[in-house]
JSON list of C-alpha atoms in Angstrom, two decimals:
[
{"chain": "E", "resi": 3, "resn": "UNK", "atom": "CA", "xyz": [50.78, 5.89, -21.15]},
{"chain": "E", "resi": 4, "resn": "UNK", "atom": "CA", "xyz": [52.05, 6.24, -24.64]},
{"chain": "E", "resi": 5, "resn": "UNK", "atom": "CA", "xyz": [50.75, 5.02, -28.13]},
{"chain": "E", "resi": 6, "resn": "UNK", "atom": "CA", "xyz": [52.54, 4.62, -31.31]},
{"chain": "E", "resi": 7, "resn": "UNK", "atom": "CA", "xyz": [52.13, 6.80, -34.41]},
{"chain": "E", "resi": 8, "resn": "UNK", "atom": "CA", "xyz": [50.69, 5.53, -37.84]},
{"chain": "E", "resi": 9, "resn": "UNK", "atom": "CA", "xyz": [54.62, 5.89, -38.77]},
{"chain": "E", "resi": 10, "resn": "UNK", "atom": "CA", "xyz": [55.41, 3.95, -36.02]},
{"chain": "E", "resi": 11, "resn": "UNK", "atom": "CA", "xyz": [53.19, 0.92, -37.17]},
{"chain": "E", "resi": 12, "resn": "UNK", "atom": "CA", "xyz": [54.20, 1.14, -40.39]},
{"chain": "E", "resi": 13, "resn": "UNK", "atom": "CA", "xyz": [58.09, 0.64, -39.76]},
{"chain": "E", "resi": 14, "resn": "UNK", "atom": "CA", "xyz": [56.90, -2.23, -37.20]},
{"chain": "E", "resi": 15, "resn": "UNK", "atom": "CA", "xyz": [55.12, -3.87, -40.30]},
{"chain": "E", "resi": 16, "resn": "UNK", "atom": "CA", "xyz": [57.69, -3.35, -42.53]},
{"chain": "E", "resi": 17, "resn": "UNK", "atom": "CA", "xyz": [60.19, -4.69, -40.77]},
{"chain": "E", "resi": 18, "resn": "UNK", "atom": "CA", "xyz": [58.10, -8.00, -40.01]},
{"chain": "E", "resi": 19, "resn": "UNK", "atom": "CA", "xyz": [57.40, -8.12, -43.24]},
{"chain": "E", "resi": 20, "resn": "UNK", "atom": "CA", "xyz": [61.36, -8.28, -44.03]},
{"chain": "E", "resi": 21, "resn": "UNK", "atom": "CA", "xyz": [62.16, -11.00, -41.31]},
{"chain": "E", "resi": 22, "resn": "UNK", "atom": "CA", "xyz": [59.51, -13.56, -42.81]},
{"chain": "E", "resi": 23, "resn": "UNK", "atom": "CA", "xyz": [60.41, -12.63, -46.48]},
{"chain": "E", "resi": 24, "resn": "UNK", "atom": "CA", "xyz": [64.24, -13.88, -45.32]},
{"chain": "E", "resi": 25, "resn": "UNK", "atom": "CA", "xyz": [62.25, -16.60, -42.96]},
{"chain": "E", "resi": 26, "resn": "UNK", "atom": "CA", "xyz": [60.77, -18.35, -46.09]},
{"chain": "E", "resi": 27, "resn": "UNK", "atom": "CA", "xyz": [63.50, -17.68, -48.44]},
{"chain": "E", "resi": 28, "resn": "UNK", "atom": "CA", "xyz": [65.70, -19.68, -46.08]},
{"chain": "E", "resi": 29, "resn": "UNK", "atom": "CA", "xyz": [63.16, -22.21, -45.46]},
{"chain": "E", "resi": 30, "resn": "UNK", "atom": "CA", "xyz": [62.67, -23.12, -49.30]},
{"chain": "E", "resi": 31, "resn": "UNK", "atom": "CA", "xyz": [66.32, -24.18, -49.04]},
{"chain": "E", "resi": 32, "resn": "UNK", "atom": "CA", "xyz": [65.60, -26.89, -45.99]},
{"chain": "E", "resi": 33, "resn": "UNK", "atom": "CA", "xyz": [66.27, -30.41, -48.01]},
{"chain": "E", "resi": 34, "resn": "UNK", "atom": "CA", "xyz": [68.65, -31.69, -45.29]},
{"chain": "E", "resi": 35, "resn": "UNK", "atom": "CA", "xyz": [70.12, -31.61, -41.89]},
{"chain": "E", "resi": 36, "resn": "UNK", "atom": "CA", "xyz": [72.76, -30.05, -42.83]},
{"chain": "E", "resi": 37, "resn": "UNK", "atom": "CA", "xyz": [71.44, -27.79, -44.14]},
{"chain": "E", "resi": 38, "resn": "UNK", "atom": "CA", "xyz": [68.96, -26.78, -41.76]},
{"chain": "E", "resi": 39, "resn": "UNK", "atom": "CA", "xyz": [71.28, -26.63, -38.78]},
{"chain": "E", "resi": 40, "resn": "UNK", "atom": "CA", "xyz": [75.08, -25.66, -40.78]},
{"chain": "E", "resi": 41, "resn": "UNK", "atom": "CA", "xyz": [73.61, -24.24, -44.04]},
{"chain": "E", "resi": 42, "resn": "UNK", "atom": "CA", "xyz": [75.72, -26.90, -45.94]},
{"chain": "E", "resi": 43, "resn": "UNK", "atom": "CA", "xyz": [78.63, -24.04, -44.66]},
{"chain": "E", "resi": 44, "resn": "UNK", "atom": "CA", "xyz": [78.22, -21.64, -47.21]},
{"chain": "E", "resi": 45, "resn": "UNK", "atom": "CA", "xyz": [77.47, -18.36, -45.12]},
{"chain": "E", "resi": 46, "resn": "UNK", "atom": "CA", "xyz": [80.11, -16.29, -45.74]},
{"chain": "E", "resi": 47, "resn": "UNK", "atom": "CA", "xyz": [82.15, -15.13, -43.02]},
{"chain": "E", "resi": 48, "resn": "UNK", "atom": "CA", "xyz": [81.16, -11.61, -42.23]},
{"chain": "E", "resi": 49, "resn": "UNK", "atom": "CA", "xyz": [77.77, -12.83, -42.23]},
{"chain": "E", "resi": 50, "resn": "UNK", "atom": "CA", "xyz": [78.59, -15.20, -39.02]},
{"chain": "E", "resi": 51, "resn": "UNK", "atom": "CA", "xyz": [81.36, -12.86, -37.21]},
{"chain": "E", "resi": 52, "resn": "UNK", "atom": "CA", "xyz": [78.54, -10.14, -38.03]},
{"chain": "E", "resi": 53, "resn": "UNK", "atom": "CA", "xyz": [76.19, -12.08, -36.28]},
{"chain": "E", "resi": 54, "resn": "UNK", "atom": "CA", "xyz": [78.10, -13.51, -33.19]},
{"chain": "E", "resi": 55, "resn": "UNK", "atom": "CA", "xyz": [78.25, -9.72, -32.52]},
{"chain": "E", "resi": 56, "resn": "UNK", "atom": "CA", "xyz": [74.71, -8.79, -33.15]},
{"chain": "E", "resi": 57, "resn": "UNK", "atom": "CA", "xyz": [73.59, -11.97, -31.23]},
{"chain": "E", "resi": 58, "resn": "UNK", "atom": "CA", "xyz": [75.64, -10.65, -27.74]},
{"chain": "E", "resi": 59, "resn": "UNK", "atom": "CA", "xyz": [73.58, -7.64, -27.64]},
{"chain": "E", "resi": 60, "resn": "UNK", "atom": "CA", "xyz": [69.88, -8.14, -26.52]},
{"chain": "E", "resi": 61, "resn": "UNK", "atom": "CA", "xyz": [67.57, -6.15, -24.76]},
{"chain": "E", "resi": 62, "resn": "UNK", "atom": "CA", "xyz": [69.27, -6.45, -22.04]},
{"chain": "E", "resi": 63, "resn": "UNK", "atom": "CA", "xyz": [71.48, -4.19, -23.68]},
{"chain": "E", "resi": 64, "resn": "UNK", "atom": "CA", "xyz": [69.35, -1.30, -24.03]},
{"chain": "E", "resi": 65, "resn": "UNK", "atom": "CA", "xyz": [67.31, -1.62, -21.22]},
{"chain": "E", "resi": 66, "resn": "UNK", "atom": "CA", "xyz": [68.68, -2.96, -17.88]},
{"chain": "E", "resi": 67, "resn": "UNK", "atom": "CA", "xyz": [72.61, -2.36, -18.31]},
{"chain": "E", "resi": 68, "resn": "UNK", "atom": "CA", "xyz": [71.47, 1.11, -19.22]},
{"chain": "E", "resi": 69, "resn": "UNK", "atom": "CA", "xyz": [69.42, 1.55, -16.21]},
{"chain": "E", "resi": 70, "resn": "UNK", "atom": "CA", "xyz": [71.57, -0.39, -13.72]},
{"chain": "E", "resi": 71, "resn": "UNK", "atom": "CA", "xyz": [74.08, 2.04, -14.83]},
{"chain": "E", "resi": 72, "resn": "UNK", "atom": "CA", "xyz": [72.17, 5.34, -14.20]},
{"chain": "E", "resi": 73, "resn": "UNK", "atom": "CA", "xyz": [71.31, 3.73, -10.72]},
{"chain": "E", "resi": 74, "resn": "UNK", "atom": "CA", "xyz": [74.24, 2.65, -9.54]},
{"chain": "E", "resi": 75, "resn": "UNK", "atom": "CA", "xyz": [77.96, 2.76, -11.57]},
{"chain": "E", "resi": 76, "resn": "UNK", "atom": "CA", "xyz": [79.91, 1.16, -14.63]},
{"chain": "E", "resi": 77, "resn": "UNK", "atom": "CA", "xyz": [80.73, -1.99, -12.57]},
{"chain": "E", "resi": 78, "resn": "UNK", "atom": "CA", "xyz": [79.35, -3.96, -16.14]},
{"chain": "E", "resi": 79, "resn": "UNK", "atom": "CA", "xyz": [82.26, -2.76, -17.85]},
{"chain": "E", "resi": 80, "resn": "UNK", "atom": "CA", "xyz": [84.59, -4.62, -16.50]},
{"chain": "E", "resi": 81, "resn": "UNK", "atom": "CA", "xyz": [83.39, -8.01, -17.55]},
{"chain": "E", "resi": 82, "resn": "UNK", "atom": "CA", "xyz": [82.16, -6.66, -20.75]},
{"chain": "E", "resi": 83, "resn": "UNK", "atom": "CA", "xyz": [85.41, -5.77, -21.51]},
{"chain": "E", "resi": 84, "resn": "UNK", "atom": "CA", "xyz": [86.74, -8.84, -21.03]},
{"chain": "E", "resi": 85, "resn": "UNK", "atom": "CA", "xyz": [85.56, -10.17, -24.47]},
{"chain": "E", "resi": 86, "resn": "UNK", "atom": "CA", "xyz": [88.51, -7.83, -25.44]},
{"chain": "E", "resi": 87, "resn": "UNK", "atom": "CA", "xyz": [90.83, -10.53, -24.50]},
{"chain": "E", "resi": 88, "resn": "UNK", "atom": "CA", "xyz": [89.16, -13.75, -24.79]},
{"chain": "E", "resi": 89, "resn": "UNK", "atom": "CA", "xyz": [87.83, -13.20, -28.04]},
{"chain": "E", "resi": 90, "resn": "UNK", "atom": "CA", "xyz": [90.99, -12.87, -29.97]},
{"chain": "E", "resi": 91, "resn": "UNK", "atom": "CA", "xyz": [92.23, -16.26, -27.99]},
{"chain": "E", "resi": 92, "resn": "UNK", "atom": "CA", "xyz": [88.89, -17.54, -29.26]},
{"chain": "E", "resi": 93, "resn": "UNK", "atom": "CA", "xyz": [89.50, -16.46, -32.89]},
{"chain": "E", "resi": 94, "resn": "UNK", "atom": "CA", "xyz": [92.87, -18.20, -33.06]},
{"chain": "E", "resi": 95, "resn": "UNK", "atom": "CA", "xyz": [92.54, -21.15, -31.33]},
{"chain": "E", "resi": 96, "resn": "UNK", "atom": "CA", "xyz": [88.99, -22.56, -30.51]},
{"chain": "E", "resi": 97, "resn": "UNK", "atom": "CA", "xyz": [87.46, -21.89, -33.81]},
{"chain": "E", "resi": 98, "resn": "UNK", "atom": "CA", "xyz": [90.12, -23.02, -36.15]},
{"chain": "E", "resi": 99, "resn": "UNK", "atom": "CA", "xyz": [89.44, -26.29, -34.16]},
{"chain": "E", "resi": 100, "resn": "UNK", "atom": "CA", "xyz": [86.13, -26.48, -34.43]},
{"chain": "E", "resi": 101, "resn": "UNK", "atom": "CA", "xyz": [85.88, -26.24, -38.09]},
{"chain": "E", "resi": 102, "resn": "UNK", "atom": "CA", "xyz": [88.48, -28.40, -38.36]},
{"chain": "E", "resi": 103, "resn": "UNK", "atom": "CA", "xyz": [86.90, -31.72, -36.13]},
{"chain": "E", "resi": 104, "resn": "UNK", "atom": "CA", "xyz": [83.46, -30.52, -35.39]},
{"chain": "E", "resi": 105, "resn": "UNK", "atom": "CA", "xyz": [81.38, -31.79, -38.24]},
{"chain": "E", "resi": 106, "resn": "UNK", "atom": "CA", "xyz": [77.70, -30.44, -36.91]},
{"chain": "E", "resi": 107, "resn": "UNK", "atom": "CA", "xyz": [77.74, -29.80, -33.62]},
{"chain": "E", "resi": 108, "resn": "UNK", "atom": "CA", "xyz": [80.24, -29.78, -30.92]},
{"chain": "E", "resi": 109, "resn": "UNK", "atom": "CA", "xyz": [77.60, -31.81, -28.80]},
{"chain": "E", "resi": 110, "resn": "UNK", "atom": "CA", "xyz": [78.55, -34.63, -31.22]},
{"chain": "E", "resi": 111, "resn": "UNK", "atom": "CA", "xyz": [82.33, -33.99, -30.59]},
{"chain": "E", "resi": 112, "resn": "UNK", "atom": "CA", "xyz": [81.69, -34.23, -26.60]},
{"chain": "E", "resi": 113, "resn": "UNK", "atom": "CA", "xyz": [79.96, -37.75, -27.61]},
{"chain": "E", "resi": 114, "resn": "UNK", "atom": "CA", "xyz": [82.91, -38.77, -29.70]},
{"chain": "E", "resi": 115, "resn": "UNK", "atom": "CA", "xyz": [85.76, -37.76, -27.16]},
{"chain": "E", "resi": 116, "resn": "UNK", "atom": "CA", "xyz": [83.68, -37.89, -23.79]},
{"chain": "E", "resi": 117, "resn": "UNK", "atom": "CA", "xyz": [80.87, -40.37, -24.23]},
{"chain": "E", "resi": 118, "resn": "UNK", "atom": "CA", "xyz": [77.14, -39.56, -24.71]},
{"chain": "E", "resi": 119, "resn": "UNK", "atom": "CA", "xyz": [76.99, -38.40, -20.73]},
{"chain": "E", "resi": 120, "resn": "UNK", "atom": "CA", "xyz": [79.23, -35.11, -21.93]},
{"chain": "E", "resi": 121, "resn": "UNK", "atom": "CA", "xyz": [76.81, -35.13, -24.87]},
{"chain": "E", "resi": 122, "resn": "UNK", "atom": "CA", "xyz": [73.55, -35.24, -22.79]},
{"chain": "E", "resi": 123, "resn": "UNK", "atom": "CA", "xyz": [75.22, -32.70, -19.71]},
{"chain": "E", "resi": 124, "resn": "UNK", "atom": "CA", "xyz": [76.80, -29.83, -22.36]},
{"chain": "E", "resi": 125, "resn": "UNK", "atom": "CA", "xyz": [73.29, -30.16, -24.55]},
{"chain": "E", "resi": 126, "resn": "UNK", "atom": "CA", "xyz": [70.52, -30.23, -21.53]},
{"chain": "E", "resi": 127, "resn": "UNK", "atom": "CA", "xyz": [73.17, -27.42, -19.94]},
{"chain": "E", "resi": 128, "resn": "UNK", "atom": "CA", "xyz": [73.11, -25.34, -22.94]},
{"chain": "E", "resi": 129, "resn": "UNK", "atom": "CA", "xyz": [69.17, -25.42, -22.98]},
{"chain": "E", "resi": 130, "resn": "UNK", "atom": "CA", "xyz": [68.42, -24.52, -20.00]},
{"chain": "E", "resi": 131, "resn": "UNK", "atom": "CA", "xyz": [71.08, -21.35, -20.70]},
{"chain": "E", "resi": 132, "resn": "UNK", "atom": "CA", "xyz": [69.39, -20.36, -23.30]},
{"chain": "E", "resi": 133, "resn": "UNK", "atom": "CA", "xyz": [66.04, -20.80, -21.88]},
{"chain": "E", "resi": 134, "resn": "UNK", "atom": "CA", "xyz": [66.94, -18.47, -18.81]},
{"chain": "E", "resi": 135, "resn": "UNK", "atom": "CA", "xyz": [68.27, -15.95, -21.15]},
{"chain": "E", "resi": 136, "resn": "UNK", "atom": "CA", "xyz": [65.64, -15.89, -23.91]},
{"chain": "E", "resi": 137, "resn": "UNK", "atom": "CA", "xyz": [62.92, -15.39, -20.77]},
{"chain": "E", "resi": 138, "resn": "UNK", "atom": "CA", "xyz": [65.13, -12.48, -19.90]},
{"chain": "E", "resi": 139, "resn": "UNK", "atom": "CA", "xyz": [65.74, -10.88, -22.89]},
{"chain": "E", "resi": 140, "resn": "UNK", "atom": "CA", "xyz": [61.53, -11.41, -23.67]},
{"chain": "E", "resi": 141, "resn": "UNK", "atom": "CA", "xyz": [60.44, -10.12, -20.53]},
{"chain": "E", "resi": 142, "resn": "UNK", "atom": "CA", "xyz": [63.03, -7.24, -20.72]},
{"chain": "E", "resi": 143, "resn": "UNK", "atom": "CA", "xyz": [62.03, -6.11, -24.13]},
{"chain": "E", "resi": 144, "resn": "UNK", "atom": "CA", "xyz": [57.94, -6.48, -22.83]},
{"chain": "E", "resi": 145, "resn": "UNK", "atom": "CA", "xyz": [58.79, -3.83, -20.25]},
{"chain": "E", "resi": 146, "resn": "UNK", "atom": "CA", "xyz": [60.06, -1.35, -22.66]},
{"chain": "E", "resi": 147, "resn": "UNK", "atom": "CA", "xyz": [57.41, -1.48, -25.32]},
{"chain": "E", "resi": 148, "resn": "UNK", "atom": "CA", "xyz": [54.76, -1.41, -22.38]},
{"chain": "E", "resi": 149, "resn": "UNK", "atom": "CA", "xyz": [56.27, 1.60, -21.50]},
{"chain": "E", "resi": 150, "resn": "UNK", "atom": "CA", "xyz": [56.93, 3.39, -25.06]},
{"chain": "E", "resi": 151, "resn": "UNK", "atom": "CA", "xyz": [53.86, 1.73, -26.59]},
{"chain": "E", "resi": 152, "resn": "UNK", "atom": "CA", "xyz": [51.30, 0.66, -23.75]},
{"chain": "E", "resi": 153, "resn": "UNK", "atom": "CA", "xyz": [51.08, -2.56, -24.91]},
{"chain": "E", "resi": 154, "resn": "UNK", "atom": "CA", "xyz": [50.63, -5.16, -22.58]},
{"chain": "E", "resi": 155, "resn": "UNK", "atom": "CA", "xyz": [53.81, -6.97, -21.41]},
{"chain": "E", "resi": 156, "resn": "UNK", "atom": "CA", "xyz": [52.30, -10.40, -21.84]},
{"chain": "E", "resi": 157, "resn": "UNK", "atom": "CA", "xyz": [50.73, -10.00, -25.32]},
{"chain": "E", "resi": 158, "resn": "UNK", "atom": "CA", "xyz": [54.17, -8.85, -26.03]},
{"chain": "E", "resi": 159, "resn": "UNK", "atom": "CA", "xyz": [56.53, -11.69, -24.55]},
{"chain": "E", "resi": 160, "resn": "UNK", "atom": "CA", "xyz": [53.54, -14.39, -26.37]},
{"chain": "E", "resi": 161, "resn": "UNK", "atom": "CA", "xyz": [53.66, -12.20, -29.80]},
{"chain": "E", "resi": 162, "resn": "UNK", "atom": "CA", "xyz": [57.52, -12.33, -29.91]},
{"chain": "E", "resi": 163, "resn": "UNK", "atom": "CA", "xyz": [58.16, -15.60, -29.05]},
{"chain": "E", "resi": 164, "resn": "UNK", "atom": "CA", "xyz": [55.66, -16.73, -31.55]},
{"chain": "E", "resi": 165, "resn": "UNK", "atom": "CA", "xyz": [57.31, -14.94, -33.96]},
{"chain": "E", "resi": 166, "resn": "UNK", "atom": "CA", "xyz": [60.86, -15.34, -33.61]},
{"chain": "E", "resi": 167, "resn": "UNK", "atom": "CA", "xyz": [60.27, -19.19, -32.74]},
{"chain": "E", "resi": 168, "resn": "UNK", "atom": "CA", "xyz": [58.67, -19.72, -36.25]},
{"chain": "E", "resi": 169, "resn": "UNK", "atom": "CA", "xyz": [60.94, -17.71, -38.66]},
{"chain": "E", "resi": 170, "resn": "UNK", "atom": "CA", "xyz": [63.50, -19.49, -36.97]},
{"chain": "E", "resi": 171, "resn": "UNK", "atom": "CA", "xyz": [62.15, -22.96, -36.90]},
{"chain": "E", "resi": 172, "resn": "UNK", "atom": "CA", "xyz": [61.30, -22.98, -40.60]},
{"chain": "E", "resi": 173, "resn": "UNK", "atom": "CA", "xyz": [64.23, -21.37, -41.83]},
{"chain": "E", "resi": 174, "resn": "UNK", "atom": "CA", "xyz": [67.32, -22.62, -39.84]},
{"chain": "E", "resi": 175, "resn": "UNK", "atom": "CA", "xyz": [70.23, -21.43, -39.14]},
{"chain": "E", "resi": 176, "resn": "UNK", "atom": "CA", "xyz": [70.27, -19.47, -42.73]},
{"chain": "E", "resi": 177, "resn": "UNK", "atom": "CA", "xyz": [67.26, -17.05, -41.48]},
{"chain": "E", "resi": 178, "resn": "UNK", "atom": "CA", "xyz": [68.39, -16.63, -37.72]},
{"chain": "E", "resi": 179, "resn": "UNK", "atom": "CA", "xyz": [71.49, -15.73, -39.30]},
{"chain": "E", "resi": 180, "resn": "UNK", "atom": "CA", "xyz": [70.16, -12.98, -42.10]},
{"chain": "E", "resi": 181, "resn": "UNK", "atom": "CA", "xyz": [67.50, -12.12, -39.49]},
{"chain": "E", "resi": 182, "resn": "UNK", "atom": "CA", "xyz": [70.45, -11.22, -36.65]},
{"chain": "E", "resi": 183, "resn": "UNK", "atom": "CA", "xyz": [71.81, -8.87, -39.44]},
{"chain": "E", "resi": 184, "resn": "UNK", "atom": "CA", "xyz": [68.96, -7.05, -40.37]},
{"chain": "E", "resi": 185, "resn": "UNK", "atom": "CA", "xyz": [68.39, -6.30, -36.26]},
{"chain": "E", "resi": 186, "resn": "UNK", "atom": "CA", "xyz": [72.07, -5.34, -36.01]},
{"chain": "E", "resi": 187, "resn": "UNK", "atom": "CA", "xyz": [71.80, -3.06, -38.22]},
{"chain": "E", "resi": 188, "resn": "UNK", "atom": "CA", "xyz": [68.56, -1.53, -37.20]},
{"chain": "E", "resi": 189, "resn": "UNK", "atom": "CA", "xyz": [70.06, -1.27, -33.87]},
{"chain": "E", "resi": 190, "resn": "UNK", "atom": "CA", "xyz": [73.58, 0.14, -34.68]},
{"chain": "E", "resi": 191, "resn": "UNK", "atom": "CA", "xyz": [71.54, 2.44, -36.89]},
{"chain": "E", "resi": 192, "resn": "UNK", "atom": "CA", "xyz": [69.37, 3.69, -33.91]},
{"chain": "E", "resi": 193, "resn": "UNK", "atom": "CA", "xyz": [72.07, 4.08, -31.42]},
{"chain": "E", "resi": 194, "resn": "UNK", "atom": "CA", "xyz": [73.69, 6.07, -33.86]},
{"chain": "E", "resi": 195, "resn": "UNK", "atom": "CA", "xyz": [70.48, 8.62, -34.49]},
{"chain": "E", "resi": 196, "resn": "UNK", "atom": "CA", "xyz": [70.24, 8.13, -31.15]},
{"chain": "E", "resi": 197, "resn": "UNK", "atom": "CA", "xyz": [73.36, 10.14, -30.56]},
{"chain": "E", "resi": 198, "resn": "UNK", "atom": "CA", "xyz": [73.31, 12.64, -33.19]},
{"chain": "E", "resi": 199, "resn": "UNK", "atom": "CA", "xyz": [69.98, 13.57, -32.28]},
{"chain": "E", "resi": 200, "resn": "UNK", "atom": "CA", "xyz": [70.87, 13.58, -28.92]},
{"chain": "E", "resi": 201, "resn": "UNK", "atom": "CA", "xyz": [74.64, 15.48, -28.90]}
]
């Protein structure tokens, strides 16, 4: 079993320190709905195509596509790689769009041009996605600081939820976003030490 350095800690606190300095920045802004949820749409664009980037990579990234590629072959690459293709068709056609009808939400667009039953399905749909995959990426990030730290995985997947759920709940969308750039960059940053340190 492992344990973390003093060093350790203290980039750990910094960096939680950061992400609810940016939390309750954000959160001083929150006057409105539309701003909560849209940021009245002034984050600029890098910011968001930054962050739709950021936000595909989880742990799941680093830990089980990783290890189910040690164990068995690159069979994930193939439908990776298909965001080569749809994203572009994506870019040019869904999200010019989107900013163009969608005011808030597209959930109120499947209301407008569906009725509230397309409203109810996409929404209660897109929960339960997210729900799935935010259990996943918890429960994969638990195993790997249980097994760098020794921490234990449930103190973890409570500690992390806690935390993420409240920097995001009183900031909005402003501090998921900011917050989803300051972990890209962290993690670009370590897979890049990674390899020099490494090669």
């Amino acid at each position: 079993m492992h344990s973390l350095s003093f060093v350790d800690y203290l980039v750990i606190a910094v960096y939680l320190a950061g992400v609810a300095v940016i939390g309750l920045r954000a959160a001083r802004r929150q006057d409105s709905t539309s701003e909560y949820f849209v940021a009245n749409s002034r984050i600029p664009g890098f910011a968001v195509g930054f962050t739709l980037m950021t936000t595909t990579i989880s742990s799941a990234t680093f830990v089980a596509i990783p290890g189910s590629v040690f164990a068995r072959n690159w069979w994930q690459l193939f439908y990776m790689s298909a965001a080569l293709l749809v994203i572009p068709l994506v870019t040019s056609f869904a999200v010019p769009f989107y900013r163009r009808v969608v005011r808030m939400s597209v959930y109120e667009y499947l209301e407008y041009r569906f009725g509230y039953a397309a409203r109810l399905y996409g929404s209660v749909g897109f929960a339960i996605n997210r729900l799935t995959d935010v259990g996943y990426s918890l429960y994969t990030t638990a195993i790997a600081v249980e097994v760098i730290a020794g921490w234990n995985i449930h103190s973890v997947v409570i500690g992390v939820g806690i935390f993420t759920l409240l920097y995001t709940l009183i900031g909005g969308i402003e501090a998921s976003i900011w917050t989803s750039i300051l972990q890209g960059v962290l993690m670009i940053g370590g897979a890049v030490v990674i390899m020099i340190s490494v090669f």
